[in-house]
Amino acid sequence: MFSPSRIYLASQSPRRRELLKQIGINFDVLLLRNDPLRQIDVDEVALPDEPPLQYVERVCREKALAAWQAVSLRNLTACPVLTADTTVTVDGQIMGKPRDNPHAAEMLRNLSGRQHQVLTAIGVAFEDQYEFRVSTTTILFAQLSEERIRRYLLSGEALDKAGAYGIQGQASAFVERLDGSYSGVVGLPLFETVELLNLFGVPTP
């Protein structure tokens, strides 16, 4: 049985890289958007009326298949490719990354004192096989005053994060309760990741 010692991580997220390192997975980063063959890029814009769960599943699948295509086109060593997509949802609406600080402030006001869900889909592709899992975590935020939101925006953490916050940073102080996967909220649910990699014979803890 094929048992690779490494995988490709098709993600630019430093947080996902750190999580894989944390559990001792050997990986190389595969950047799709640096590829001259632009047709293998993935459009991460939600489709009209697309439910959040279907959105993360679709984007993750498209990333995985595009990543495997990139491995083939570049004649790289054949190893499984791991992809992930995370979104924040409240009232059934997808909250992507904020455009700017005013947009981020609006998002944080919407999350203040309420529950929301963080959905992270992860997928692994190798040859003609593709498997995926979805981690769903429910988070209750504390009430956030305008001053607290203002101070958080000054940290610069909000702009590249779904839902305008990163739980691994200062926004950890906003979380009153978490039900689910902390690593999934960061961007890569480790339990499900190990479960998937085992299906492809990748050595895991």
mmCIF file with all atom_site columns, C-alpha atoms in Angstrom:
data_model
loop_
_atom_site.group_PDB
_atom_site.id
_atom_site.type_symbol
_atom_site.label_atom_id
_atom_site.label_alt_id
_atom_site.label_comp_id
_atom_site.label_asym_id
_atom_site.label_entity_id
_atom_site.label_seq_id
_atom_site.pdbx_PDB_ins_code
_atom_site.Cartn_x
_atom_site.Cartn_y
_atom_site.Cartn_z
_atom_site.occupancy
_atom_site.B_iso_or_equiv
_atom_site.pdbx_formal_charge
_atom_site.auth_seq_id
_atom_site.auth_comp_id
_atom_site.auth_asym_id
_atom_site.auth_atom_id
_atom_site.pdbx_PDB_model_num
ATOM 1   C CA . MET A 1 1   ? 0.000   0.000  0.000   1.00 0.00 ? 1   MET A CA 1
ATOM 2   C CA . PHE A 1 2   ? 1.265   3.466  -0.886  1.00 0.00 ? 2   PHE A CA 1
ATOM 3   C CA . SER A 1 3   ? 2.333   5.261  2.296   1.00 0.00 ? 3   SER A CA 1
ATOM 4   C CA . PRO A 1 4   ? 3.692   8.768  1.632   1.00 0.00 ? 4   PRO A CA 1
ATOM 5   C CA . SER A 1 5   ? 5.930   10.408 4.186   1.00 0.00 ? 5   SER A CA 1
ATOM 6   C CA . ARG A 1 6   ? 4.941   13.927 3.077   1.00 0.00 ? 6   ARG A CA 1
ATOM 7   C CA . ILE A 1 7   ? 1.899   15.810 1.838   1.00 0.00 ? 7   ILE A CA 1
ATOM 8   C CA . TYR A 1 8   ? 1.281   19.067 0.043   1.00 0.00 ? 8   TYR A CA 1
ATOM 9   C CA . LEU A 1 9   ? -0.584  21.814 1.894   1.00 0.00 ? 9   LEU A CA 1
ATOM 10  C CA . ALA A 1 10  ? -2.448  23.929 -0.641  1.00 0.00 ? 10  ALA A CA 1
ATOM 11  C CA . SER A 1 11  ? -2.905  26.959 1.581   1.00 0.00 ? 11  SER A CA 1
ATOM 12  C CA . GLN A 1 12  ? -1.169  30.272 2.193   1.00 0.00 ? 12  GLN A CA 1
ATOM 13  C CA . SER A 1 13  ? -2.343  30.354 5.804   1.00 0.00 ? 13  SER A CA 1
ATOM 14  C CA . PRO A 1 14  ? 0.533   30.470 8.313   1.00 0.00 ? 14  PRO A CA 1
ATOM 15  C CA . ARG A 1 15  ? -1.903  29.244 10.955  1.00 0.00 ? 15  ARG A CA 1
ATOM 16  C CA . ARG A 1 16  ? -2.576  26.020 9.065   1.00 0.00 ? 16  ARG A CA 1
ATOM 17  C CA . ARG A 1 17  ? 1.145   25.502 8.636   1.00 0.00 ? 17  ARG A CA 1
ATOM 18  C CA . GLU A 1 18  ? 1.712   25.884 12.356  1.00 0.00 ? 18  GLU A CA 1
ATOM 19  C CA . LEU A 1 19  ? -1.076  23.429 13.187  1.00 0.00 ? 19  LEU A CA 1
ATOM 20  C CA . LEU A 1 20  ? 0.406   20.765 10.890  1.00 0.00 ? 20  LEU A CA 1
ATOM 21  C CA . LYS A 1 21  ? 3.834   21.326 12.445  1.00 0.00 ? 21  LYS A CA 1
ATOM 22  C CA . GLN A 1 22  ? 2.238   21.009 15.881  1.00 0.00 ? 22  GLN A CA 1
ATOM 23  C CA . ILE A 1 23  ? 1.233   17.398 15.177  1.00 0.00 ? 23  ILE A CA 1
ATOM 24  C CA . GLY A 1 24  ? 4.418   16.499 13.324  1.00 0.00 ? 24  GLY A CA 1
ATOM 25  C CA . ILE A 1 25  ? 3.093   16.224 9.760   1.00 0.00 ? 25  ILE A CA 1
ATOM 26  C CA . ASN A 1 26  ? 5.751   16.613 7.064   1.00 0.00 ? 26  ASN A CA 1
ATOM 27  C CA . PHE A 1 27  ? 4.497   18.878 4.296   1.00 0.00 ? 27  PHE A CA 1
ATOM 28  C CA . ASP A 1 28  ? 5.462   21.171 1.444   1.00 0.00 ? 28  ASP A CA 1
ATOM 29  C CA . VAL A 1 29  ? 3.421   24.264 0.649   1.00 0.00 ? 29  VAL A CA 1
ATOM 30  C CA . LEU A 1 30  ? 1.718   24.302 -2.753  1.00 0.00 ? 30  LEU A CA 1
ATOM 31  C CA . LEU A 1 31  ? 0.624   27.776 -3.855  1.00 0.00 ? 31  LEU A CA 1
ATOM 32  C CA . LEU A 1 32  ? -2.022  27.677 -6.573  1.00 0.00 ? 32  LEU A CA 1
ATOM 33  C CA . ARG A 1 33  ? -2.091  31.384 -7.337  1.00 0.00 ? 33  ARG A CA 1
ATOM 34  C CA . ASN A 1 34  ? 1.588   31.401 -8.259  1.00 0.00 ? 34  ASN A CA 1
ATOM 35  C CA . ASP A 1 35  ? 0.903   28.996 -11.102 1.00 0.00 ? 35  ASP A CA 1
ATOM 36  C CA . PRO A 1 36  ? 1.092   30.468 -14.634 1.00 0.00 ? 36  PRO A CA 1
ATOM 37  C CA . LEU A 1 37  ? -1.812  28.224 -15.636 1.00 0.00 ? 37  LEU A CA 1
ATOM 38  C CA . ARG A 1 38  ? -4.472  30.562 -14.318 1.00 0.00 ? 38  ARG A CA 1
ATOM 39  C CA . GLN A 1 39  ? -7.330  28.212 -15.066 1.00 0.00 ? 39  GLN A CA 1
ATOM 40  C CA . ILE A 1 40  ? -6.493  26.154 -11.981 1.00 0.00 ? 40  ILE A CA 1
ATOM 41  C CA . ASP A 1 41  ? -7.279  29.029 -9.608  1.00 0.00 ? 41  ASP A CA 1
ATOM 42  C CA . VAL A 1 42  ? -10.376 28.687 -7.427  1.00 0.00 ? 42  VAL A CA 1
ATOM 43  C CA . ASP A 1 43  ? -13.093 31.322 -7.180  1.00 0.00 ? 43  ASP A CA 1
ATOM 44  C CA . GLU A 1 44  ? -13.923 31.648 -3.475  1.00 0.00 ? 44  GLU A CA 1
ATOM 45  C CA . VAL A 1 45  ? -16.892 33.983 -3.949  1.00 0.00 ? 45  VAL A CA 1
ATOM 46  C CA . ALA A 1 46  ? -20.108 32.488 -2.594  1.00 0.00 ? 46  ALA A CA 1
ATOM 47  C CA . LEU A 1 47  ? -22.765 31.679 -5.182  1.00 0.00 ? 47  LEU A CA 1
ATOM 48  C CA . PRO A 1 48  ? -26.143 33.447 -4.916  1.00 0.00 ? 48  PRO A CA 1
ATOM 49  C CA . ASP A 1 49  ? -28.166 31.979 -2.017  1.00 0.00 ? 49  ASP A CA 1
ATOM 50  C CA . GLU A 1 50  ? -25.480 29.332 -1.405  1.00 0.00 ? 50  GLU A CA 1
ATOM 51  C CA . PRO A 1 51  ? -25.828 27.911 2.144   1.00 0.00 ? 51  PRO A CA 1
ATOM 52  C CA . PRO A 1 52  ? -22.657 28.195 4.281   1.00 0.00 ? 52  PRO A CA 1
ATOM 53  C CA . LEU A 1 53  ? -22.162 24.423 4.573   1.00 0.00 ? 53  LEU A CA 1
ATOM 54  C CA . GLN A 1 54  ? -22.433 23.886 0.822   1.00 0.00 ? 54  GLN A CA 1
ATOM 55  C CA . TYR A 1 55  ? -20.124 26.859 0.283   1.00 0.00 ? 55  TYR A CA 1
ATOM 56  C CA . VAL A 1 56  ? -17.231 25.536 2.382   1.00 0.00 ? 56  VAL A CA 1
ATOM 57  C CA . GLU A 1 57  ? -17.657 22.022 0.980   1.00 0.00 ? 57  GLU A CA 1
ATOM 58  C CA . ARG A 1 58  ? -17.617 23.319 -2.609  1.00 0.00 ? 58  ARG A CA 1
ATOM 59  C CA . VAL A 1 59  ? -14.640 25.632 -2.212  1.00 0.00 ? 59  VAL A CA 1
ATOM 60  C CA . CYS A 1 60  ? -12.640 22.982 -0.358  1.00 0.00 ? 60  CYS A CA 1
ATOM 61  C CA . ARG A 1 61  ? -13.368 20.397 -3.057  1.00 0.00 ? 61  ARG A CA 1
ATOM 62  C CA . GLU A 1 62  ? -12.439 22.802 -5.861  1.00 0.00 ? 62  GLU A CA 1
ATOM 63  C CA . LYS A 1 63  ? -9.208  23.727 -4.082  1.00 0.00 ? 63  LYS A CA 1
ATOM 64  C CA . ALA A 1 64  ? -8.283  20.066 -3.621  1.00 0.00 ? 64  ALA A CA 1
ATOM 65  C CA . LEU A 1 65  ? -8.948  19.123 -7.232  1.00 0.00 ? 65  LEU A CA 1
ATOM 66  C CA . ALA A 1 66  ? -7.114  22.209 -8.503  1.00 0.00 ? 66  ALA A CA 1
ATOM 67  C CA . ALA A 1 67  ? -4.174  21.414 -6.230  1.00 0.00 ? 67  ALA A CA 1
ATOM 68  C CA . TRP A 1 68  ? -3.945  17.850 -7.474  1.00 0.00 ? 68  TRP A CA 1
ATOM 69  C CA . GLN A 1 69  ? -4.108  19.179 -11.046 1.00 0.00 ? 69  GLN A CA 1
ATOM 70  C CA . ALA A 1 70  ? -1.228  21.535 -10.213 1.00 0.00 ? 70  ALA A CA 1
ATOM 71  C CA . VAL A 1 71  ? 0.859   18.620 -8.905  1.00 0.00 ? 71  VAL A CA 1
ATOM 72  C CA . SER A 1 72  ? 0.283   16.779 -12.174 1.00 0.00 ? 72  SER A CA 1
ATOM 73  C CA . LEU A 1 73  ? 0.915   19.791 -14.429 1.00 0.00 ? 73  LEU A CA 1
ATOM 74  C CA . ARG A 1 74  ? 4.158   20.672 -12.669 1.00 0.00 ? 74  ARG A CA 1
ATOM 75  C CA . ASN A 1 75  ? 5.377   17.055 -12.688 1.00 0.00 ? 75  ASN A CA 1
ATOM 76  C CA . LEU A 1 76  ? 5.842   17.162 -8.923  1.00 0.00 ? 76  LEU A CA 1
ATOM 77  C CA . THR A 1 77  ? 6.343   14.084 -6.778  1.00 0.00 ? 77  THR A CA 1
ATOM 78  C CA . ALA A 1 78  ? 2.945   12.472 -6.310  1.00 0.00 ? 78  ALA A CA 1
ATOM 79  C CA . CYS A 1 79  ? 1.791   13.047 -2.720  1.00 0.00 ? 79  CYS A CA 1
ATOM 80  C CA . PRO A 1 80  ? -1.661  13.703 -1.262  1.00 0.00 ? 80  PRO A CA 1
ATOM 81  C CA . VAL A 1 81  ? -2.751  17.338 -1.213  1.00 0.00 ? 81  VAL A CA 1
ATOM 82  C CA . LEU A 1 82  ? -4.551  18.841 1.773   1.00 0.00 ? 82  LEU A CA 1
ATOM 83  C CA . THR A 1 83  ? -6.839  21.835 1.426   1.00 0.00 ? 83  THR A CA 1
ATOM 84  C CA . ALA A 1 84  ? -9.169  23.687 3.773   1.00 0.00 ? 84  ALA A CA 1
ATOM 85  C CA . ASP A 1 85  ? -11.705 26.475 3.772   1.00 0.00 ? 85  ASP A CA 1
ATOM 86  C CA . THR A 1 86  ? -13.131 28.307 6.781   1.00 0.00 ? 86  THR A CA 1
ATOM 87  C CA . THR A 1 87  ? -16.159 30.544 7.024   1.00 0.00 ? 87  THR A CA 1
ATOM 88  C CA . VAL A 1 88  ? -18.063 32.244 9.807   1.00 0.00 ? 88  VAL A CA 1
ATOM 89  C CA . THR A 1 89  ? -21.841 32.183 9.668   1.00 0.00 ? 89  THR A CA 1
ATOM 90  C CA . VAL A 1 90  ? -24.523 33.933 11.691  1.00 0.00 ? 90  VAL A CA 1
ATOM 91  C CA . ASP A 1 91  ? -28.255 33.736 10.978  1.00 0.00 ? 91  ASP A CA 1
ATOM 92  C CA . GLY A 1 92  ? -27.428 31.504 8.017   1.00 0.00 ? 92  GLY A CA 1
ATOM 93  C CA . GLN A 1 93  ? -25.377 34.232 6.350   1.00 0.00 ? 93  GLN A CA 1
ATOM 94  C CA . ILE A 1 94  ? -21.753 33.829 5.289   1.00 0.00 ? 94  ILE A CA 1
ATOM 95  C CA . MET A 1 95  ? -19.339 36.321 6.825   1.00 0.00 ? 95  MET A CA 1
ATOM 96  C CA . GLY A 1 96  ? -16.184 36.459 4.760   1.00 0.00 ? 96  GLY A CA 1
ATOM 97  C CA . LYS A 1 97  ? -13.101 38.583 5.304   1.00 0.00 ? 97  LYS A CA 1
ATOM 98  C CA . PRO A 1 98  ? -13.790 42.288 5.869   1.00 0.00 ? 98  PRO A CA 1
ATOM 99  C CA . ARG A 1 99  ? -12.993 44.792 3.139   1.00 0.00 ? 99  ARG A CA 1
ATOM 100 C CA . ASP A 1 100 ? -11.679 47.389 5.591   1.00 0.00 ? 100 ASP A CA 1
ATOM 101 C CA . ASN A 1 101 ? -11.870 48.456 9.240   1.00 0.00 ? 101 ASN A CA 1
ATOM 102 C CA . PRO A 1 102 ? -15.412 49.933 9.035   1.00 0.00 ? 102 PRO A CA 1
ATOM 103 C CA . HIS A 1 103 ? -16.620 46.652 7.529   1.00 0.00 ? 103 HIS A CA 1
ATOM 104 C CA . ALA A 1 104 ? -14.769 44.707 10.234  1.00 0.00 ? 104 ALA A CA 1
ATOM 105 C CA . ALA A 1 105 ? -16.403 46.848 12.943  1.00 0.00 ? 105 ALA A CA 1
ATOM 106 C CA . GLU A 1 106 ? -19.817 46.123 11.426  1.00 0.00 ? 106 GLU A CA 1
ATOM 107 C CA . MET A 1 107 ? -19.087 42.373 11.521  1.00 0.00 ? 107 MET A CA 1
ATOM 108 C CA . LEU A 1 108 ? -17.950 42.478 15.132  1.00 0.00 ? 108 LEU A CA 1
ATOM 109 C CA . ARG A 1 109 ? -21.083 44.385 16.160  1.00 0.00 ? 109 ARG A CA 1
ATOM 110 C CA . ASN A 1 110 ? -23.114 41.649 14.476  1.00 0.00 ? 110 ASN A CA 1
ATOM 111 C CA . LEU A 1 111 ? -21.290 38.958 16.473  1.00 0.00 ? 111 LEU A CA 1
ATOM 112 C CA . SER A 1 112 ? -21.389 40.836 19.779  1.00 0.00 ? 112 SER A CA 1
ATOM 113 C CA . GLY A 1 113 ? -23.298 39.038 22.527  1.00 0.00 ? 113 GLY A CA 1
ATOM 114 C CA . ARG A 1 114 ? -24.498 36.317 20.142  1.00 0.00 ? 114 ARG A CA 1
ATOM 115 C CA . GLN A 1 115 ? -23.770 32.796 19.019  1.00 0.00 ? 115 GLN A CA 1
ATOM 116 C CA . HIS A 1 116 ? -22.259 32.109 15.632  1.00 0.00 ? 116 HIS A CA 1
ATOM 117 C CA . GLN A 1 117 ? -20.827 29.092 13.852  1.00 0.00 ? 117 GLN A CA 1
ATOM 118 C CA . VAL A 1 118 ? -17.396 28.533 12.348  1.00 0.00 ? 118 VAL A CA 1
ATOM 119 C CA . LEU A 1 119 ? -17.358 25.950 9.563   1.00 0.00 ? 119 LEU A CA 1
ATOM 120 C CA . THR A 1 120 ? -14.077 24.504 8.354   1.00 0.00 ? 120 THR A CA 1
ATOM 121 C CA . ALA A 1 121 ? -14.054 21.994 5.521   1.00 0.00 ? 121 ALA A CA 1
ATOM 122 C CA . ILE A 1 122 ? -10.887 20.006 4.900   1.00 0.00 ? 122 ILE A CA 1
ATOM 123 C CA . GLY A 1 123 ? -10.209 17.804 1.908   1.00 0.00 ? 123 GLY A CA 1
ATOM 124 C CA . VAL A 1 124 ? -7.475  15.474 0.704   1.00 0.00 ? 124 VAL A CA 1
ATOM 125 C CA . ALA A 1 125 ? -6.993  14.537 -2.948  1.00 0.00 ? 125 ALA A CA 1
ATOM 126 C CA . PHE A 1 126 ? -4.658  11.937 -4.418  1.00 0.00 ? 126 PHE A CA 1
ATOM 127 C CA . GLU A 1 127 ? -4.953  10.547 -7.930  1.00 0.00 ? 127 GLU A CA 1
ATOM 128 C CA . ASP A 1 128 ? -8.673  9.780  -8.432  1.00 0.00 ? 128 ASP A CA 1
ATOM 129 C CA . GLN A 1 129 ? -9.550  9.752  -4.706  1.00 0.00 ? 129 GLN A CA 1
ATOM 130 C CA . TYR A 1 130 ? -10.988 12.683 -2.775  1.00 0.00 ? 130 TYR A CA 1
ATOM 131 C CA . GLU A 1 131 ? -12.209 12.651 0.821   1.00 0.00 ? 131 GLU A CA 1
ATOM 132 C CA . PHE A 1 132 ? -13.424 15.504 3.007   1.00 0.00 ? 132 PHE A CA 1
ATOM 133 C CA . ARG A 1 133 ? -14.699 16.329 6.470   1.00 0.00 ? 133 ARG A CA 1
ATOM 134 C CA . VAL A 1 134 ? -16.435 19.395 7.915   1.00 0.00 ? 134 VAL A CA 1
ATOM 135 C CA . SER A 1 135 ? -15.892 20.711 11.441  1.00 0.00 ? 135 SER A CA 1
ATOM 136 C CA . THR A 1 136 ? -18.661 22.880 12.931  1.00 0.00 ? 136 THR A CA 1
ATOM 137 C CA . THR A 1 137 ? -17.990 24.916 16.050  1.00 0.00 ? 137 THR A CA 1
ATOM 138 C CA . THR A 1 138 ? -20.465 27.133 17.899  1.00 0.00 ? 138 THR A CA 1
ATOM 139 C CA . ILE A 1 139 ? -19.064 30.195 19.630  1.00 0.00 ? 139 ILE A CA 1
ATOM 140 C CA . LEU A 1 140 ? -20.733 32.654 21.988  1.00 0.00 ? 140 LEU A CA 1
ATOM 141 C CA . PHE A 1 141 ? -19.195 36.120 21.983  1.00 0.00 ? 141 PHE A CA 1
ATOM 142 C CA . ALA A 1 142 ? -19.330 38.484 24.931  1.00 0.00 ? 142 ALA A CA 1
ATOM 143 C CA . GLN A 1 143 ? -20.973 41.872 24.527  1.00 0.00 ? 143 GLN A CA 1
ATOM 144 C CA . LEU A 1 144 ? -18.453 44.101 22.754  1.00 0.00 ? 144 LEU A CA 1
ATOM 145 C CA . SER A 1 145 ? -18.456 47.804 23.437  1.00 0.00 ? 145 SER A CA 1
ATOM 146 C CA . GLU A 1 146 ? -17.529 50.270 20.704  1.00 0.00 ? 146 GLU A CA 1
ATOM 147 C CA . GLU A 1 147 ? -14.297 51.015 22.561  1.00 0.00 ? 147 GLU A CA 1
ATOM 148 C CA . ARG A 1 148 ? -13.404 47.340 22.733  1.00 0.00 ? 148 ARG A CA 1
ATOM 149 C CA . ILE A 1 149 ? -14.047 46.939 19.007  1.00 0.00 ? 149 ILE A CA 1
ATOM 150 C CA . ARG A 1 150 ? -11.965 50.042 18.270  1.00 0.00 ? 150 ARG A CA 1
ATOM 151 C CA . ARG A 1 151 ? -9.015  48.714 20.273  1.00 0.00 ? 151 ARG A CA 1
ATOM 152 C CA . TYR A 1 152 ? -9.221  45.357 18.541  1.00 0.00 ? 152 TYR A CA 1
ATOM 153 C CA . LEU A 1 153 ? -9.165  46.943 15.107  1.00 0.00 ? 153 LEU A CA 1
ATOM 154 C CA . LEU A 1 154 ? -5.992  48.784 16.096  1.00 0.00 ? 154 LEU A CA 1
ATOM 155 C CA . SER A 1 155 ? -4.306  45.391 16.511  1.00 0.00 ? 155 SER A CA 1
ATOM 156 C CA . GLY A 1 156 ? -4.586  44.783 12.769  1.00 0.00 ? 156 GLY A CA 1
ATOM 157 C CA . GLU A 1 157 ? -5.783  41.215 13.317  1.00 0.00 ? 157 GLU A CA 1
ATOM 158 C CA . ALA A 1 158 ? -9.245  41.625 11.809  1.00 0.00 ? 158 ALA A CA 1
ATOM 159 C CA . LEU A 1 159 ? -8.562  42.307 8.150   1.00 0.00 ? 159 LEU A CA 1
ATOM 160 C CA . ASP A 1 160 ? -7.430  38.906 6.892   1.00 0.00 ? 160 ASP A CA 1
ATOM 161 C CA . LYS A 1 161 ? -9.791  36.780 9.001   1.00 0.00 ? 161 LYS A CA 1
ATOM 162 C CA . ALA A 1 162 ? -13.215 35.351 8.227   1.00 0.00 ? 162 ALA A CA 1
ATOM 163 C CA . GLY A 1 163 ? -15.700 37.069 10.526  1.00 0.00 ? 163 GLY A CA 1
ATOM 164 C CA . ALA A 1 164 ? -13.145 39.816 11.256  1.00 0.00 ? 164 ALA A CA 1
ATOM 165 C CA . TYR A 1 165 ? -11.432 38.035 14.143  1.00 0.00 ? 165 TYR A CA 1
ATOM 166 C CA . GLY A 1 166 ? -8.743  35.494 14.900  1.00 0.00 ? 166 GLY A CA 1
ATOM 167 C CA . ILE A 1 167 ? -9.389  33.301 17.932  1.00 0.00 ? 167 ILE A CA 1
ATOM 168 C CA . GLN A 1 168 ? -5.667  32.634 18.353  1.00 0.00 ? 168 GLN A CA 1
ATOM 169 C CA . GLY A 1 169 ? -5.018  36.340 18.941  1.00 0.00 ? 169 GLY A CA 1
ATOM 170 C CA . GLN A 1 170 ? -6.523  39.104 21.057  1.00 0.00 ? 170 GLN A CA 1
ATOM 171 C CA . ALA A 1 171 ? -10.060 38.072 20.112  1.00 0.00 ? 171 ALA A CA 1
ATOM 172 C CA . SER A 1 172 ? -9.674  34.995 22.303  1.00 0.00 ? 172 SER A CA 1
ATOM 173 C CA . ALA A 1 173 ? -10.805 37.330 25.090  1.00 0.00 ? 173 ALA A CA 1
ATOM 174 C CA . PHE A 1 174 ? -14.157 37.783 23.294  1.00 0.00 ? 174 PHE A CA 1
ATOM 175 C CA . VAL A 1 175 ? -15.075 34.095 23.501  1.00 0.00 ? 175 VAL A CA 1
ATOM 176 C CA . GLU A 1 176 ? -17.466 33.392 26.357  1.00 0.00 ? 176 GLU A CA 1
ATOM 177 C CA . ARG A 1 177 ? -18.114 29.790 25.284  1.00 0.00 ? 177 ARG A CA 1
ATOM 178 C CA . LEU A 1 178 ? -16.878 27.419 22.589  1.00 0.00 ? 178 LEU A CA 1
ATOM 179 C CA . ASP A 1 179 ? -18.527 24.149 21.621  1.00 0.00 ? 179 ASP A CA 1
ATOM 180 C CA . GLY A 1 180 ? -16.530 22.196 19.039  1.00 0.00 ? 180 GLY A CA 1
ATOM 181 C CA . SER A 1 181 ? -12.970 22.333 17.695  1.00 0.00 ? 181 SER A CA 1
ATOM 182 C CA . TYR A 1 182 ? -10.616 25.134 18.687  1.00 0.00 ? 182 TYR A CA 1
ATOM 183 C CA . SER A 1 183 ? -8.145  24.161 15.948  1.00 0.00 ? 183 SER A CA 1
ATOM 184 C CA . GLY A 1 184 ? -11.056 24.118 13.502  1.00 0.00 ? 184 GLY A CA 1
ATOM 185 C CA . VAL A 1 185 ? -11.765 27.754 14.339  1.00 0.00 ? 185 VAL A CA 1
ATOM 186 C CA . VAL A 1 186 ? -8.093  28.592 13.809  1.00 0.00 ? 186 VAL A CA 1
ATOM 187 C CA . GLY A 1 187 ? -8.393  27.009 10.370  1.00 0.00 ? 187 GLY A CA 1
ATOM 188 C CA . LEU A 1 188 ? -7.542  23.296 10.472  1.00 0.00 ? 188 LEU A CA 1
ATOM 189 C CA . PRO A 1 189 ? -9.452  20.863 12.728  1.00 0.00 ? 189 PRO A CA 1
ATOM 190 C CA . LEU A 1 190 ? -6.708  18.470 13.762  1.00 0.00 ? 190 LEU A CA 1
ATOM 191 C CA . PHE A 1 191 ? -8.845  15.485 14.722  1.00 0.00 ? 191 PHE A CA 1
ATOM 192 C CA . GLU A 1 192 ? -10.534 15.434 11.315  1.00 0.00 ? 192 GLU A CA 1
ATOM 193 C CA . THR A 1 193 ? -7.229  16.163 9.572   1.00 0.00 ? 193 THR A CA 1
ATOM 194 C CA . VAL A 1 194 ? -5.578  13.109 11.103  1.00 0.00 ? 194 VAL A CA 1
ATOM 195 C CA . GLU A 1 195 ? -8.649  11.034 10.302  1.00 0.00 ? 195 GLU A CA 1
ATOM 196 C CA . LEU A 1 196 ? -8.434  12.022 6.635   1.00 0.00 ? 196 LEU A CA 1
ATOM 197 C CA . LEU A 1 197 ? -4.685  11.583 6.312   1.00 0.00 ? 197 LEU A CA 1
ATOM 198 C CA . ASN A 1 198 ? -4.959  8.085  7.740   1.00 0.00 ? 198 ASN A CA 1
ATOM 199 C CA . LEU A 1 199 ? -7.261  7.174  4.858   1.00 0.00 ? 199 LEU A CA 1
ATOM 200 C CA . PHE A 1 200 ? -4.384  7.946  2.512   1.00 0.00 ? 200 PHE A CA 1
ATOM 201 C CA . GLY A 1 201 ? -1.714  6.112  4.495   1.00 0.00 ? 201 GLY A CA 1
ATOM 202 C CA . VAL A 1 202 ? 0.002   9.256  5.762   1.00 0.00 ? 202 VAL A CA 1
ATOM 203 C CA . PRO A 1 203 ? 1.856   8.703  9.066   1.00 0.00 ? 203 PRO A CA 1
ATOM 204 C CA . THR A 1 204 ? 0.173   10.677 11.881  1.00 0.00 ? 204 THR A CA 1
ATOM 205 C CA . PRO A 1 205 ? 0.412   10.854 15.670  1.00 0.00 ? 205 PRO A CA 1
#
